[in-house]
Amino acid sequence: MATPTNATTDGRSPIKFGTSGWRGLIADEFTFANVRLAVTAIAEHVKSKTNYPTILVGYDTRFYSEEFSQLAVEVLQHHGIRALLCETFTPTPAIAYEIQRTKLDAAVNFTASHNPAQYHGLKFSSADAGPALPEVTKDIEARSARLFAAGGVAPLGHHEKKKAEMVNLRAAYLKRVEELVRFDVLAKAKSKFVVDVLHGCGAGYLDKVLTDHGVGVEALRTNRDVLFDGTGPDVSEENLAPLRKAVVDSKAAAGLATDGDADRFGIVDRDGTWVAPNHVLALVYDYLVESRGWNLPAARSVATSELVDAAAKARGQKTYQTPVGFKYIGQLIREDKIAMGGEESAGLTMRGHVPEKDGIVACLLVAEMMAARGASIHEQVMALFKKLGREYWPVRENLHLTEEQKASAMEKSKTDASTLIGRKVGSVDRTDGAKFAFEDGTWMLMRLSGTEPLLRLYVEAESAAASAKLVEDATEWILKG
């Protein structure tokens, strides 16, 4: 019997799914022993649903991605499952589309998305092509816990290893993208864009599809770098400094960026200004209703700007609010209930597409929207504010707290006080964490991150200055003993 490896401090299984898969530090929590454990539990789960399953295995550009993927294939084959292995680094949305297109039973995707270089991760997608729902991940966690309690999963013998069936998903995925995006509108505008893939999976996808349709492109950071310039493949304002410089220097229409597994987007306006994802979501929704004639609601997570709601209301539509986690928005896409769904953490998908975040399609829709409207992102945001009669300036602050501080903050979040940080509370929403809506139209939300060891604080007010003050007051309240 194998010896349990990398036990948690309380002796439970180390496999724990957050809002987007299982993630851990490489060589600490994310090890070969734990990958065997997780994939064995996945194999058991899938086989409990279907007799002869086929599972796709994909991976991003991180350290040891190929080795973890090969191990997954071997474990799946050992359990009598047909395993298809991506022959190279593959974006998460392309994996989701392949499940949908070829009716696969599931996919195991080795990626830690936007997390820093020292992390790796595993995303599991079910046959519906979206991120696995809680009932699925709980079953996988329970199975891994039983395996762990029994001593873990022993390494396979060399005689059991078979060659994997290799697949390349790029052509099929890009063909679908061509059906979703109006490249004729883009090509007519004769605009140039700078594409930054942050050493991730977007290379050869976003830059290629634009170039193939006659759009001028300058591509940055297309090579593999497992250290991601020492910062990580997050599409944050700080990380996109090279993109900002390239846009300004080349006088491009905009900068388009994707994160490590290309499921998140980053946008830099023509003057080099980083554009908040919240503003992008509202604009793209408004544009899709206008350009496609889709008179359908929008969807957003509880942490996302209420600008989305206002844009939908102006179009005579409602907005679905979900907990944080794209799996919930994915369900609405599958049911064809929305024109677009998005999260403030730069995730977006559109009607008729995958029930998963797609940073490539998001960037292309922004480019198409700029070409169609002949205006910068800032000009379009200001026009939307004017149309709605007020401004929305959301802010997210990541608070690095001790476990004691986090526990104290979450205890405070349970308050039902009528006044908080000098403001009257209008309502409290506990869909995910605690969201306090104040009577002056501002709001704040506090919740523990499901992907990183952080407390996330979200606020929104009618000006950047008012939002900054709200962050300051809320942080002081959270940290106060």
XYZ file of C-alpha atoms in Angstrom:
481
model
C 0.000 0.000 0.000
C 1.305 3.462 -0.879
C 2.262 5.811 1.925
C 0.049 8.926 2.119
C 1.937 11.862 0.643
C 1.462 15.569 1.299
C -1.253 15.190 3.871
C -3.074 18.273 5.011
C -2.473 19.257 8.620
C -5.750 17.650 9.696
C -5.023 14.405 7.840
C -7.641 14.930 5.125
C -7.088 14.511 1.401
C -5.057 17.325 -0.209
C -7.461 17.510 -3.176
C -9.755 20.485 -2.674
C -11.567 22.282 -5.508
C -12.018 26.057 -5.337
C -14.042 28.294 -7.659
C -11.988 27.104 -10.638
C -10.428 23.721 -10.053
C -7.774 22.412 -7.677
C -4.604 24.506 -7.353
C -1.470 24.225 -5.263
C 2.214 25.054 -5.013
C 4.343 22.884 -7.278
C 6.317 20.262 -5.306
C 4.410 21.129 -2.118
C 0.683 20.452 -2.623
C 0.792 19.905 -6.384
C 2.839 16.719 -6.699
C 2.828 13.569 -8.826
C 1.387 11.621 -5.881
C -1.478 14.072 -5.503
C -2.113 14.209 -9.261
C -2.412 10.395 -9.237
C -4.888 10.744 -6.397
C -6.969 13.427 -8.140
C -7.049 11.738 -11.551
C -7.890 8.353 -10.020
C -10.843 9.977 -8.239
C -11.876 11.621 -11.526
C -11.637 8.273 -13.334
C -13.883 6.663 -10.722
C -16.357 9.543 -10.928
C -16.622 9.464 -14.724
C -16.930 5.678 -14.843
C -19.809 5.886 -12.372
C -21.657 7.948 -15.009
C -20.779 6.090 -18.237
C -19.342 2.697 -19.167
C -16.859 3.554 -21.927
C -15.830 7.157 -21.392
C -13.463 9.294 -23.453
C -11.593 12.027 -21.586
C -9.506 14.811 -23.090
C -6.302 15.846 -21.304
C -4.957 19.354 -21.931
C -2.328 21.600 -20.384
C -0.863 25.105 -20.333
C 2.704 26.423 -20.553
C 3.596 25.960 -16.877
C 6.512 24.027 -15.423
C 5.988 20.240 -15.662
C 2.694 20.560 -17.562
C 3.632 17.842 -20.048
C 4.718 15.427 -17.322
C 1.549 15.896 -15.252
C -0.559 15.438 -18.398
C 1.240 12.248 -19.397
C 0.699 10.869 -15.892
C -3.021 11.678 -16.145
C -3.265 9.809 -19.437
C -1.591 6.758 -17.893
C -3.921 6.777 -14.881
C -7.008 7.110 -17.106
C -5.832 4.308 -19.395
C -5.153 2.117 -16.342
C -8.853 2.532 -15.483
C -9.972 1.506 -18.964
C -10.744 5.034 -20.118
C -9.927 6.276 -23.603
C -7.666 9.289 -23.133
C -6.966 11.935 -25.765
C -3.898 14.096 -25.147
C -3.429 17.580 -26.579
C -0.191 17.600 -28.560
C 0.738 21.074 -27.349
C -0.323 23.858 -24.969
C -4.058 24.459 -25.434
C -6.385 27.263 -24.242
C -9.135 26.350 -21.790
C -11.889 27.623 -24.152
C -10.560 25.404 -26.959
C -10.777 22.413 -24.614
C -14.351 23.367 -23.699
C -15.277 23.659 -27.370
C -13.768 20.244 -28.179
C -15.915 18.603 -25.473
C -18.968 20.251 -27.009
C -17.993 19.578 -30.641
C -17.091 15.890 -30.326
C -19.366 15.043 -27.376
C -16.597 13.937 -25.035
C -17.391 12.700 -21.542
C -15.022 15.066 -19.732
C -11.699 16.907 -19.793
C -8.797 17.184 -17.376
C -6.900 20.418 -17.938
C -3.586 21.119 -16.205
C -3.505 24.855 -15.613
C -3.369 27.306 -12.735
C -4.801 29.984 -15.041
C -3.633 33.436 -13.875
C -1.892 32.282 -10.661
C 1.838 33.002 -10.161
C 4.477 30.676 -11.630
C 4.968 28.603 -8.477
C 1.402 27.265 -8.758
C -0.042 24.520 -10.898
C -3.606 23.356 -11.088
C -6.180 20.967 -12.479
C -9.498 22.018 -13.974
C -12.146 19.365 -14.526
C -14.892 19.865 -17.093
C -17.909 17.578 -17.376
C -19.649 16.407 -20.547
C -21.571 19.709 -20.653
C -18.273 21.492 -21.491
C -18.399 23.866 -18.549
C -16.479 23.960 -15.273
C -17.648 21.134 -13.026
C -20.520 22.043 -10.717
C -20.169 21.713 -6.917
C -21.973 18.371 -6.737
C -19.398 16.940 -9.172
C -16.306 18.360 -7.472
C -17.628 17.272 -4.058
C -17.951 13.707 -5.351
C -14.374 13.828 -6.699
C -13.126 15.234 -3.381
C -14.950 12.494 -1.460
C -13.466 9.792 -3.687
C -9.969 11.236 -3.321
C -10.440 11.366 0.469
C -11.338 7.659 0.557
C -8.325 6.797 -1.602
C -6.086 8.940 0.558
C -7.356 7.347 3.773
C -6.600 3.933 2.264
C -2.984 4.931 1.668
C -3.069 6.910 -1.573
C -2.509 5.638 -5.113
C 0.640 3.699 -5.909
C 2.712 4.579 -9.015
C 1.895 2.527 -12.106
C 4.328 -0.080 -13.351
C 6.238 0.754 -16.548
C 4.654 -2.194 -18.378
C 1.230 -0.534 -18.044
C 2.138 2.582 -20.013
C 0.645 2.893 -23.502
C 1.079 5.566 -26.142
C -1.507 8.335 -25.920
C -3.865 9.350 -28.749
C -2.752 12.846 -29.719
C -5.095 15.646 -30.830
C -4.676 19.265 -31.921
C -7.676 21.486 -31.235
C -6.618 24.767 -32.844
C -8.155 24.489 -36.316
C -11.614 23.406 -35.091
C -11.706 26.044 -32.387
C -10.600 28.903 -34.650
C -13.179 27.852 -37.228
C -15.859 28.265 -34.562
C -14.432 31.660 -33.573
C -14.780 32.770 -37.209
C -18.508 31.999 -36.965
C -18.925 34.042 -33.785
C -16.913 37.187 -34.597
C -17.590 39.567 -37.500
C -14.134 39.713 -39.005
C -15.458 41.575 -42.046
C -16.267 44.528 -39.753
C -12.803 44.290 -38.217
C -10.967 44.097 -41.539
C -12.788 47.127 -42.978
C -11.643 49.337 -40.094
C -7.980 48.750 -41.030
C -6.991 49.049 -37.372
C -3.845 47.627 -35.819
C -3.836 45.819 -32.473
C -1.105 44.712 -30.115
C -1.672 41.199 -28.738
C -0.019 40.099 -25.475
C -0.399 36.440 -24.490
C 1.853 36.691 -21.389
C 3.820 33.549 -22.346
C 0.588 31.547 -22.154
C -1.723 29.465 -24.346
C -3.100 32.357 -26.391
C -0.044 32.293 -28.658
C -0.964 31.046 -32.125
C -4.649 31.629 -31.433
C -5.553 35.282 -30.874
C -2.660 36.648 -32.943
C -3.134 34.068 -35.708
C -6.882 34.502 -36.206
C -6.505 38.296 -36.486
C -3.614 38.006 -38.941
C -5.501 35.407 -41.002
C -8.297 37.953 -41.505
C -6.058 40.780 -42.621
C -5.958 42.650 -39.305
C -2.635 44.257 -38.392
C -1.076 42.629 -35.329
C 2.016 43.081 -33.200
C 2.376 40.091 -30.866
C 4.138 40.147 -27.495
C 5.385 37.419 -25.135
C 4.452 34.533 -27.421
C 7.341 32.312 -26.258
C 7.136 29.857 -23.385
C 8.523 31.161 -20.099
C 7.578 28.986 -17.117
C 8.457 31.900 -14.797
C 6.170 34.326 -16.687
C 8.658 37.209 -16.401
C 8.644 36.620 -12.649
C 5.156 38.105 -12.244
C 2.665 35.461 -13.368
C 0.281 35.383 -16.358
C -2.427 37.564 -14.828
C -4.039 40.217 -17.040
C -3.695 42.827 -14.290
C -2.886 46.471 -14.929
C 0.596 45.976 -13.466
C 1.406 42.911 -15.587
C 0.287 44.613 -18.798
C 2.842 47.447 -18.574
C 4.743 46.069 -21.637
C 1.472 45.983 -23.593
C 0.654 49.546 -22.577
C 4.041 50.764 -23.856
C 3.722 48.840 -27.137
C 0.217 50.249 -27.809
C 1.332 53.834 -27.276
C 4.621 53.420 -29.199
C 2.953 51.799 -32.208
C -0.177 54.020 -32.142
C -2.353 50.882 -32.157
C -6.141 50.971 -31.753
C -5.902 48.904 -28.562
C -4.014 46.200 -26.718
C -5.597 42.750 -26.355
C -4.287 40.297 -23.750
C -5.056 36.767 -22.560
C -3.910 35.116 -19.340
C -2.027 31.829 -18.865
C -4.756 29.516 -20.187
C -6.434 32.206 -22.331
C -9.741 32.118 -20.497
C -9.393 35.712 -19.205
C -9.030 38.960 -21.140
C -7.097 42.172 -20.600
C -7.753 45.372 -22.553
C -5.536 48.449 -22.952
C -7.087 51.488 -24.683
C -5.332 53.368 -27.490
C -3.852 55.915 -25.052
C -2.304 53.140 -22.948
C -4.986 53.147 -20.242
C -5.828 49.738 -18.771
C -9.589 49.174 -18.958
C -11.391 47.615 -15.982
C -12.991 44.274 -16.972
C -16.248 45.440 -15.361
C -16.534 48.252 -17.902
C -15.686 45.887 -20.766
C -18.444 43.460 -19.749
C -21.161 46.116 -19.796
C -19.979 47.497 -23.138
C -19.784 44.083 -24.818
C -23.242 43.129 -23.561
C -24.670 46.393 -24.897
C -22.895 45.863 -28.220
C -24.079 42.262 -28.622
C -27.710 43.255 -28.069
C -27.267 46.128 -30.526
C -25.339 44.260 -33.245
C -26.863 40.759 -33.021
C -30.382 41.782 -32.086
C -30.312 39.459 -29.078
C -32.967 40.860 -26.765
C -31.918 38.677 -23.868
C -30.770 39.251 -20.269
C -27.184 39.513 -19.056
C -25.578 37.488 -16.262
C -22.894 38.482 -13.796
C -21.393 37.239 -10.553
C -22.280 38.911 -7.259
C -18.834 40.585 -7.260
C -19.317 42.180 -10.676
C -20.306 45.783 -11.376
C -23.963 46.754 -11.350
C -23.142 48.710 -14.514
C -24.057 45.428 -16.252
C -27.517 45.587 -14.666
C -27.964 49.215 -15.712
C -26.905 48.465 -19.296
C -29.354 45.548 -19.447
C -32.170 47.616 -17.940
C -31.587 50.319 -20.564
C -32.170 47.590 -23.158
C -35.334 46.456 -21.393
C -33.671 43.362 -19.977
C -32.978 41.898 -16.548
C -29.727 40.541 -15.128
C -29.114 37.173 -13.504
C -26.831 37.371 -10.463
C -24.763 34.274 -9.602
C -22.235 33.269 -6.958
C -18.580 33.724 -7.962
C -17.495 30.875 -10.263
C -18.098 30.697 -14.000
C -19.827 27.338 -13.692
C -22.988 29.183 -12.639
C -22.923 31.498 -15.668
C -22.180 28.466 -17.862
C -25.511 26.928 -16.888
C -27.353 30.010 -18.186
C -25.434 29.836 -21.496
C -26.349 26.165 -21.888
C -30.000 27.022 -21.299
C -29.777 29.908 -23.862
C -31.114 32.366 -21.310
C -28.567 35.170 -21.781
C -26.840 37.181 -24.502
C -23.620 37.379 -22.481
C -22.324 36.380 -19.073
C -19.280 37.685 -17.268
C -17.270 38.068 -14.097
C -15.261 41.056 -12.889
C -12.169 38.831 -12.838
C -12.086 39.175 -16.653
C -14.184 36.191 -17.660
C -16.751 36.400 -20.477
C -18.682 34.209 -22.851
C -21.469 34.849 -25.329
C -24.663 33.239 -26.548
C -24.137 30.159 -28.721
C -20.607 29.622 -27.462
C -19.043 27.478 -24.734
C -20.311 27.621 -21.122
C -16.792 28.622 -20.106
C -14.711 31.807 -19.977
C -13.104 32.680 -23.304
C -10.452 35.400 -23.260
C -9.781 35.017 -26.992
C -13.394 35.627 -28.035
C -13.680 38.445 -25.474
C -10.690 40.264 -27.001
C -12.041 39.772 -30.514
C -15.478 41.123 -29.556
C -13.835 44.233 -28.089
C -11.844 44.707 -31.302
C -14.990 44.206 -33.413
C -16.946 46.630 -31.229
C -14.250 49.318 -31.590
C -14.205 48.841 -35.348
C -17.997 48.949 -35.656
C -18.454 52.002 -33.459
C -15.324 53.848 -34.535
C -14.626 54.930 -30.972
C -12.086 54.181 -28.255
C -13.081 52.156 -25.199
C -12.962 55.264 -22.987
C -15.253 57.146 -25.374
C -17.690 54.232 -25.355
C -17.640 53.940 -21.553
C -18.334 57.665 -21.189
C -21.176 57.421 -23.730
C -22.700 54.535 -21.779
C -22.447 56.479 -18.498
C -24.175 59.439 -20.161
C -26.934 57.210 -21.500
C -27.488 55.691 -18.043
C -27.328 58.990 -16.172
C -24.634 57.974 -13.693
C -21.111 56.546 -13.487
C -19.914 53.234 -12.052
C -16.370 52.844 -10.708
C -15.800 49.373 -9.277
C -12.596 48.419 -7.424
C -11.265 45.068 -6.227
C -8.691 44.990 -3.446
C -6.799 41.802 -2.546
C -6.106 41.744 1.184
C -3.233 39.494 2.276
C -4.292 38.645 5.827
C -3.252 36.159 8.492
C -5.591 33.228 9.114
C -6.666 34.937 12.345
C -7.445 38.193 10.496
C -9.391 36.318 7.802
C -11.433 34.474 10.424
C -12.134 37.770 12.221
C -13.169 39.456 8.954
C -15.560 36.667 8.016
C -17.080 36.812 11.496
C -17.605 40.561 11.042
C -19.261 39.917 7.685
C -22.097 38.156 9.522
C -23.252 41.452 11.016
C -26.756 42.704 10.335
C -25.990 46.267 11.441
C -28.175 49.032 10.026
C -25.139 51.307 9.716
C -21.671 50.272 8.558
C -18.526 52.372 7.967
C -20.606 55.523 8.378
C -23.201 54.530 5.789
C -26.780 53.305 6.097
C -27.181 49.693 4.980
C -30.041 49.184 2.549
C -29.703 45.426 2.143
C -27.300 42.514 2.678
C -26.757 39.764 0.092
C -25.062 36.535 1.192
C -25.067 34.788 -2.200
C -21.280 34.484 -1.889
C -19.560 36.173 1.049
C -21.367 39.287 2.295
C -22.435 42.151 0.035
C -23.614 45.296 1.802
C -25.648 47.640 -0.402
C -25.791 51.155 1.053
C -28.663 53.588 0.686
C -26.477 56.057 -1.245
C -26.173 53.554 -4.144
C -22.669 52.340 -3.251
C -21.852 48.785 -2.147
C -19.082 46.597 -0.744
C -18.561 42.837 -0.838
C -16.086 40.751 1.143
C -15.369 37.103 0.396
C -12.527 34.621 0.656
C -10.853 33.865 -2.672
C -11.484 30.410 -4.110
C -8.233 30.424 -6.107
C -5.687 32.206 -3.875
C -5.038 32.636 -0.115
C -6.657 36.084 -0.002
C -9.620 38.017 1.287
C -11.145 39.892 -1.618
C -12.815 43.241 -1.072
C -15.016 44.664 -3.830
C -16.597 48.117 -3.818
C -18.461 50.340 -6.253
C -19.336 54.040 -6.176
C -20.140 56.854 -8.643
C -16.566 58.147 -8.937
C -13.028 56.811 -8.673
C -12.422 59.034 -5.631
C -15.570 57.800 -3.859
C -14.599 54.169 -4.558
C -11.093 54.790 -3.196
C -12.604 56.248 0.009
C -14.935 53.267 0.310
C -11.976 50.862 -0.012
C -10.081 52.808 2.652
C -13.009 52.815 5.098
C -13.860 49.153 4.480
C -10.242 48.014 4.885
C -9.916 49.904 8.148
C -13.129 48.276 9.405
C -11.950 44.792 8.357
C -8.544 45.169 10.064
C -9.820 46.838 13.207
C -9.600 44.479 16.171
